[in-house]
Amino acid sequence: MSATVSSSEPFSTEGYFHTQRPPAGLEEKSEKMHAFVEQWKAVKGKKVVLVTVSSPAFSILLIVIRAVELQYRWSRTPGTRGATSAEYFLSQGYAVIFLHRLHSLRPFSRHYSHSLNPFLDLLSIVPSSSSSSSSIVVSPEHTQTLLPILKAYHESQSSGTLLSVEFQTVNDYLWLLKAVTASMASLGRRGMYYLAAAVSDFFLPEEKVAEHKIQSNKGTLSLEMDQVPKVMRPLVQEWTPEGYIVSFKLETDTALLIPKSRAALSRYGHQLVIGNELHRRKHEVVFVERATPSSKGTGDDQIKGSVTPPIVAGSDLGVVGFPRKEEYKETWLRLDDLKNDGHAGGKGRDGEVEIEEMIVKELLNRHQYWMDAKATRE
Ligand code: PAZ
C-alpha cells in the first residue's frame, strides 16, 4: 500500500452523521451516559468531566477475519494519559465519564497492566495442610502500594463517580462523542471535556468497507480513505457552547507544538490546547491558551475564550500577570521542575509524581475560573 493524499471533498460533520450508520449499542450507551450526567447534575456544584482515551480504529472488512489495523499516525496509544488523568479528576471530586478504546488502560487497573506489572506477580499462596484450603494473599512488599489504589477504586465504585464506556472504531467514537456531548451540554460550565484520544485523520466510510474476505492472490491492496470530519468546530460552537474544552496536540517535532496548538485554538475557539511531544509526553506538556480577553480566533471566541485564568504557582509563565505573547500564552509543566523544587513525591505507583497530577491541578483552577466568570456575569 502506498500513502498519497488526494484532494477529494471531505465529509462535513452533518454529512457524516447522515451517511454513516450509528453503531450497535449506541442507544444503550447513550442512555447510560445521560443517566449519569443527570444524576450528577442534580448534585449542586458537582463537576463532570468527559475523558476520551486511546485511539479509535477502523476496519477494512465488514466481518473482521484478520484485522489490519493501520497506524499511520503512530502506534496505538495505550491510554495512559486518559486513565491516569481520570484518577486525578476523581480524587479532586469530579464525576468522570471515561470514553475509552476497548482494551486500553483504565483508571486504577492501569497500575497492574499485563506487560508492565502483571497482577499475578503480586500474589502469594499461603499453604495449608489441604491444598483446597490454601489461600492467596497480596505479598507484603506490594500491599503498601496496592492499598491506596484499591481504596480509591472502591471509593469510585461505591460513589458511582466513574462511568466507563468503550468504543472500538472511529465511527463508534464520533457517535458516542456526539451523544455524550448532547447530554453534558445541559451541565453548562460545570462540564469539562478532556479530549486526549488520538483520533485518526482518515477512515474508511461504510460503503467502502469490503463485505467479503479480501483475496490476497489478486495482487497488492490499495485503500482510498476519506477524511474524518473535524467535529471540534461543531462540538465547541454548537454542541456544547458553555463547556470547558481541552484538546490535545501531539507532535514529533517540538518546534511545531506551539504554532499548531495556537492554530487549533484559533480555528475552533475553545479554551485550551495541551501540547505534547511524543517522546517527552510523560515528562512535559505545554498549555496553550489565549492571553487576553480581546483576542479573537475564527470561532466564537468572544464567548468561549473570553476569560484569562489565574496563574498557578509553579507555572512557567514568566512575569505573573504579563503574558509573554500578545495573543496567546504558554505554560510549560515539567516534572523536572518539580524535582528541582524538592517536591516530596506523588501518588504514582512507586510514589513518583505523574505529569497528569500536574495537569489536573492546573485544570482545576482554570475550570473553576471559567465557572466563576459566568456566575459573575449573571
Ligand atoms: O495514551 P498515551 O498516554 O500514551 O498518549 C496520550 C496522547 C499522546 C495520545 C495524548 O496526550 C494526545 O496528545 N492526544 C491527542 C493526539 C492528537 O490527536 O494530536
XYZ file of C-alpha atoms and ligand atoms in Angstrom:
397
model
C 0.000 0.000 0.000
C 1.344 3.421 -0.817
C 0.256 6.553 1.003
C -0.774 9.564 -1.046
C -3.277 12.286 -0.264
C -5.655 13.483 -2.973
C -7.926 16.482 -2.764
C -11.373 14.905 -2.629
C -14.195 16.646 -0.808
C -14.000 15.883 2.949
C -17.065 14.812 4.903
C -18.838 17.630 6.675
C -19.879 16.697 10.204
C -23.513 16.832 9.187
C -22.835 14.758 6.071
C -21.003 12.220 8.173
C -23.872 11.627 10.585
C -26.317 11.443 7.688
C -24.407 8.805 5.779
C -22.666 6.693 8.435
C -24.915 4.437 10.454
C -24.870 4.617 14.255
C -23.008 1.683 15.809
C -24.764 -1.180 17.582
C -25.344 -0.416 21.238
C -25.301 3.358 20.786
C -28.718 3.853 22.306
C -27.952 1.847 25.411
C -24.600 3.548 25.988
C -26.106 6.974 25.365
C -28.830 6.305 27.899
C -26.263 5.244 30.486
C -24.224 8.387 29.913
C -27.339 10.532 30.016
C -28.479 8.995 33.316
C -25.004 9.529 34.772
C -24.990 13.188 33.769
C -28.496 13.727 35.139
C -27.552 12.061 38.431
C -24.608 14.383 38.953
C -26.315 17.448 37.572
C -28.725 17.167 40.475
C -25.833 17.493 42.938
C -25.168 21.178 43.406
C -21.743 22.267 42.231
C -20.668 18.787 41.131
C -18.373 18.962 38.141
C -18.374 16.348 35.439
C -15.507 15.641 33.070
C -15.501 13.626 29.882
C -12.132 11.965 29.355
C -11.515 10.460 25.906
C -8.796 7.872 25.703
C -6.537 5.990 23.273
C -7.079 5.786 19.522
C -10.158 4.582 17.655
C -9.570 2.054 14.850
C -11.361 1.251 11.629
C -11.715 -1.990 9.757
C -11.496 -2.685 6.060
C -13.718 -5.738 6.248
C -17.300 -5.860 7.363
C -16.612 -9.018 9.311
C -13.080 -8.913 10.607
C -11.291 -12.155 9.849
C -7.740 -10.988 10.205
C -7.577 -7.450 11.420
C -5.447 -4.969 9.567
C -5.005 -2.047 11.861
C -3.435 0.863 10.099
C -1.194 3.023 12.165
C -0.346 5.964 10.050
C -0.234 8.408 12.917
C 1.905 6.354 15.245
C 1.396 3.109 17.063
C -1.791 2.798 19.049
C -1.762 4.803 22.232
C -2.178 2.722 25.370
C -4.370 5.301 27.059
C -2.027 6.233 29.896
C -2.841 9.933 29.720
C -6.582 9.393 29.995
C -6.518 6.592 32.586
C -4.092 8.462 34.830
C -5.877 11.794 34.498
C -9.221 10.164 35.291
C -7.844 9.026 38.646
C -6.732 12.551 39.492
C -10.054 14.036 38.395
C -11.849 11.556 40.662
C -9.579 12.438 43.572
C -10.485 16.096 43.014
C -14.211 15.395 43.314
C -15.171 15.206 39.648
C -17.613 12.682 38.251
C -15.831 11.118 35.281
C -17.119 9.700 32.021
C -14.260 7.616 30.720
C -14.766 7.112 26.989
C -12.079 4.657 26.024
C -10.922 2.279 23.347
C -11.634 -1.365 24.069
C -8.668 -2.882 25.966
C -6.965 0.436 26.597
C -5.602 1.199 30.046
C -8.218 2.089 32.643
C -8.136 4.037 35.885
C -6.749 2.021 38.820
C -6.185 -1.223 36.927
C -3.617 0.646 34.783
C -1.136 0.205 37.652
C -1.225 -3.520 37.017
C -1.045 -3.824 33.250
C -0.276 -7.250 31.761
C 3.024 -6.214 30.326
C 4.471 -3.911 32.984
C 3.199 -5.248 36.249
C 1.168 -8.448 35.919
C -1.136 -8.806 38.890
C -0.233 -12.471 39.372
C 3.207 -11.300 40.446
C 1.632 -9.547 43.427
C 0.148 -12.669 44.880
C 1.498 -15.377 47.139
C -0.044 -18.656 48.202
C -0.449 -19.338 51.895
C -0.213 -23.120 52.069
C -2.373 -25.210 54.285
C -2.379 -28.906 55.176
C -5.019 -29.489 52.494
C -4.426 -27.800 49.158
C -8.125 -26.905 48.810
C -7.980 -24.628 51.842
C -4.828 -22.813 50.787
C -5.408 -19.098 50.432
C -3.972 -16.312 48.361
C -2.660 -13.041 49.743
C -1.030 -9.964 48.333
C 2.649 -10.203 49.132
C 3.586 -7.788 51.917
C 6.023 -5.860 49.702
C 3.145 -4.957 47.357
C 0.481 -4.223 49.947
C 1.535 -0.663 50.696
C 1.405 0.266 47.041
C -1.849 -1.515 46.309
C -3.741 -0.252 49.345
C -4.343 3.387 48.287
C -5.129 2.304 44.729
C -7.656 -0.256 45.930
C -9.223 2.266 48.340
C -9.610 4.859 45.591
C -11.016 2.218 43.248
C -13.591 1.084 45.831
C -14.476 4.690 46.543
C -15.181 5.328 42.837
C -17.291 2.170 42.706
C -19.344 2.874 45.797
C -19.899 6.548 44.987
C -20.688 5.797 41.338
C -18.486 8.665 40.183
C -16.802 6.752 37.353
C -18.616 5.617 34.247
C -16.574 3.730 31.652
C -17.882 3.473 28.126
C -15.948 1.752 25.381
C -15.554 2.320 21.679
C -13.639 0.476 19.039
C -13.869 2.313 15.755
C -13.777 5.928 14.647
C -17.467 5.601 13.872
C -18.288 4.398 17.412
C -16.194 7.220 18.804
C -17.813 10.004 16.799
C -21.363 8.882 17.534
C -20.635 8.428 21.232
C -18.903 11.787 21.445
C -21.917 13.476 19.900
C -24.307 11.664 22.226
C -22.413 12.346 25.427
C -21.931 15.978 24.496
C -25.660 16.341 23.919
C -26.239 15.142 27.487
C -23.388 17.073 29.069
C -24.327 20.363 27.399
C -27.076 20.760 29.990
C -24.394 20.983 32.690
C -23.322 24.302 31.210
C -19.989 25.388 32.597
C -19.842 22.541 35.067
C -18.910 20.231 32.194
C -15.299 19.761 31.169
C -14.162 17.938 28.030
C -10.685 16.455 28.200
C -10.148 15.159 24.705
C -6.999 13.055 24.951
C -7.961 10.400 22.387
C -5.758 10.395 19.295
C -8.343 10.317 16.531
C -7.048 9.474 13.081
C -7.431 11.957 10.254
C -8.630 9.292 7.802
C -11.096 6.425 7.890
C -12.975 4.063 5.607
C -16.616 5.005 5.269
C -19.122 2.203 5.494
C -19.696 1.978 1.743
C -16.015 1.312 1.106
C -15.693 -1.476 3.645
C -15.387 -4.895 1.931
C -18.149 -7.381 2.618
C -16.095 -10.496 1.947
C -12.612 -11.610 2.797
C -10.137 -9.734 0.621
C -8.303 -12.265 -1.568
C -4.552 -11.868 -1.346
C -3.865 -13.754 -4.620
C -5.143 -10.785 -6.608
C -2.122 -8.573 -6.051
C -1.464 -5.517 -3.924
C -4.043 -3.887 -1.711
C -4.959 -0.249 -2.347
C -7.141 1.677 0.022
C -8.739 5.023 -0.543
C -9.602 6.577 2.743
C -11.780 9.573 3.468
C -11.091 12.385 5.869
C -12.591 12.147 9.315
C -14.814 15.199 9.760
C -13.467 17.883 12.069
C -16.022 17.598 14.839
C -14.190 20.050 17.093
C -15.828 23.021 15.468
C -19.465 21.914 15.954
C -18.574 20.497 19.355
C -17.248 23.831 20.566
C -19.666 26.112 18.814
C -22.938 24.189 18.664
C -22.989 21.017 20.732
C -21.726 22.474 23.999
C -21.129 26.217 23.784
C -20.661 26.568 27.550
C -18.422 23.572 28.191
C -14.787 23.971 29.210
C -12.971 22.251 26.376
C -9.420 20.968 26.462
C -7.931 19.333 23.381
C -4.507 17.744 22.978
C -1.983 18.238 20.241
C 0.611 15.569 19.670
C 3.699 16.253 17.569
C 7.015 14.552 16.972
C 8.734 17.895 16.348
C 8.711 20.073 19.474
C 9.051 23.216 17.368
C 5.574 22.626 15.946
C 3.811 22.217 19.286
C 3.073 25.853 19.998
C 2.199 27.031 16.457
C -0.052 24.019 15.854
C -1.737 24.393 19.233
C -2.370 28.088 18.604
C -3.783 27.269 15.189
C -6.194 24.778 16.773
C -7.309 27.360 19.348
C -7.858 29.937 16.686
C -9.696 27.510 14.364
C -12.083 26.057 16.917
C -12.365 28.792 19.502
C -12.153 26.560 22.572
C -10.307 27.289 25.809
C -7.130 25.263 25.971
C -4.807 23.080 23.940
C -2.318 20.881 25.735
C 0.665 20.228 23.501
C 2.862 17.189 23.964
C 5.801 15.794 22.050
C 5.675 12.036 21.522
C 8.825 11.037 23.375
C 8.611 13.684 26.124
C 4.877 13.368 26.771
C 5.319 11.770 30.183
C 7.772 14.434 31.298
C 6.471 17.732 29.998
C 3.461 19.319 28.340
C 2.633 22.852 27.318
C -0.670 24.613 27.979
C -1.524 26.992 25.147
C -4.388 29.415 25.689
C -5.469 32.943 24.901
C -3.635 35.599 26.836
C -6.127 38.395 26.612
C -9.898 38.628 26.643
C -9.886 40.707 23.493
C -8.056 38.315 21.187
C -10.297 36.504 18.741
C -9.993 33.450 16.576
C -12.330 32.466 13.816
C -14.631 30.674 16.265
C -16.965 32.343 18.732
C -14.062 33.165 20.993
C -15.921 36.055 22.478
C -17.925 33.509 24.368
C -15.556 30.585 24.544
C -12.206 32.201 25.157
C -13.049 35.358 26.929
C -11.573 34.686 30.330
C -7.944 34.537 31.309
C -7.437 32.104 34.160
C -5.268 32.858 37.152
C -1.640 31.869 37.014
C -0.860 28.949 39.246
C 2.251 28.840 41.371
C 4.958 26.761 39.754
C 3.876 27.520 36.215
C 6.382 28.801 33.735
C 4.736 31.928 32.526
C 7.383 34.467 33.183
C 6.229 37.604 34.949
C 2.950 36.987 36.727
C 0.133 38.896 35.102
C 2.100 39.833 31.992
C 1.749 37.172 29.337
C 4.824 36.844 27.151
C 2.935 36.822 23.879
C 0.444 39.320 22.647
C -2.411 36.923 21.992
C -1.521 33.564 23.434
C 0.290 32.386 26.453
C 2.114 29.166 27.070
C 2.586 27.416 30.364
C 5.087 24.579 30.451
C 4.572 21.879 33.040
C 7.696 19.835 33.631
C 8.305 17.027 36.059
C 11.950 18.066 36.274
C 10.940 21.470 37.635
C 9.098 19.757 40.467
C 12.059 17.546 41.268
C 14.363 20.552 41.297
C 11.934 22.267 43.671
C 12.350 19.324 46.059
C 8.753 18.090 45.654
C 8.170 15.301 48.163
C 6.672 12.725 45.794
C 3.313 11.938 44.349
C 0.645 9.336 44.031
C 2.179 7.338 41.193
C 2.827 3.635 41.662
C 6.256 4.000 43.189
C 5.461 7.266 44.882
C 6.557 9.231 41.848
C 4.832 12.360 40.603
C 2.994 11.861 37.343
C 2.612 14.660 34.846
C -1.163 14.100 34.880
C -1.262 15.150 38.538
C 0.214 18.490 37.494
C -2.119 18.786 34.502
C -5.272 18.144 36.531
C -4.164 20.555 39.251
C -3.757 23.308 36.686
C -7.091 22.491 35.092
C -8.972 22.731 38.390
C -8.156 26.411 38.638
C -8.985 27.128 35.050
C -12.263 25.267 35.126
C -13.309 26.938 38.377
C -12.415 30.294 36.927
C -14.476 29.533 33.834
C -17.450 28.689 36.049
C -16.996 31.745 38.267
C -16.721 34.049 35.264
C -20.218 33.049 34.213
C -21.574 33.477 37.736
C -20.060 36.967 37.892
C -21.652 37.962 34.601
C -25.112 36.879 35.741
O -2.031 7.045 25.718
P -0.779 7.818 25.901
O -0.713 8.391 27.277
O 0.444 7.016 25.564
O -0.783 9.021 24.851
C -1.538 10.182 25.084
C -1.579 11.077 23.858
C -0.174 11.455 23.438
C -2.268 10.330 22.727
C -2.400 12.358 24.221
O -1.740 13.063 25.198
C -2.621 13.229 22.983
O -1.807 14.036 22.633
N -3.765 13.075 22.327
C -4.151 13.822 21.125
C -3.331 13.403 19.947
C -3.637 14.208 18.708
O -4.666 13.915 18.120
O -2.871 15.107 18.342
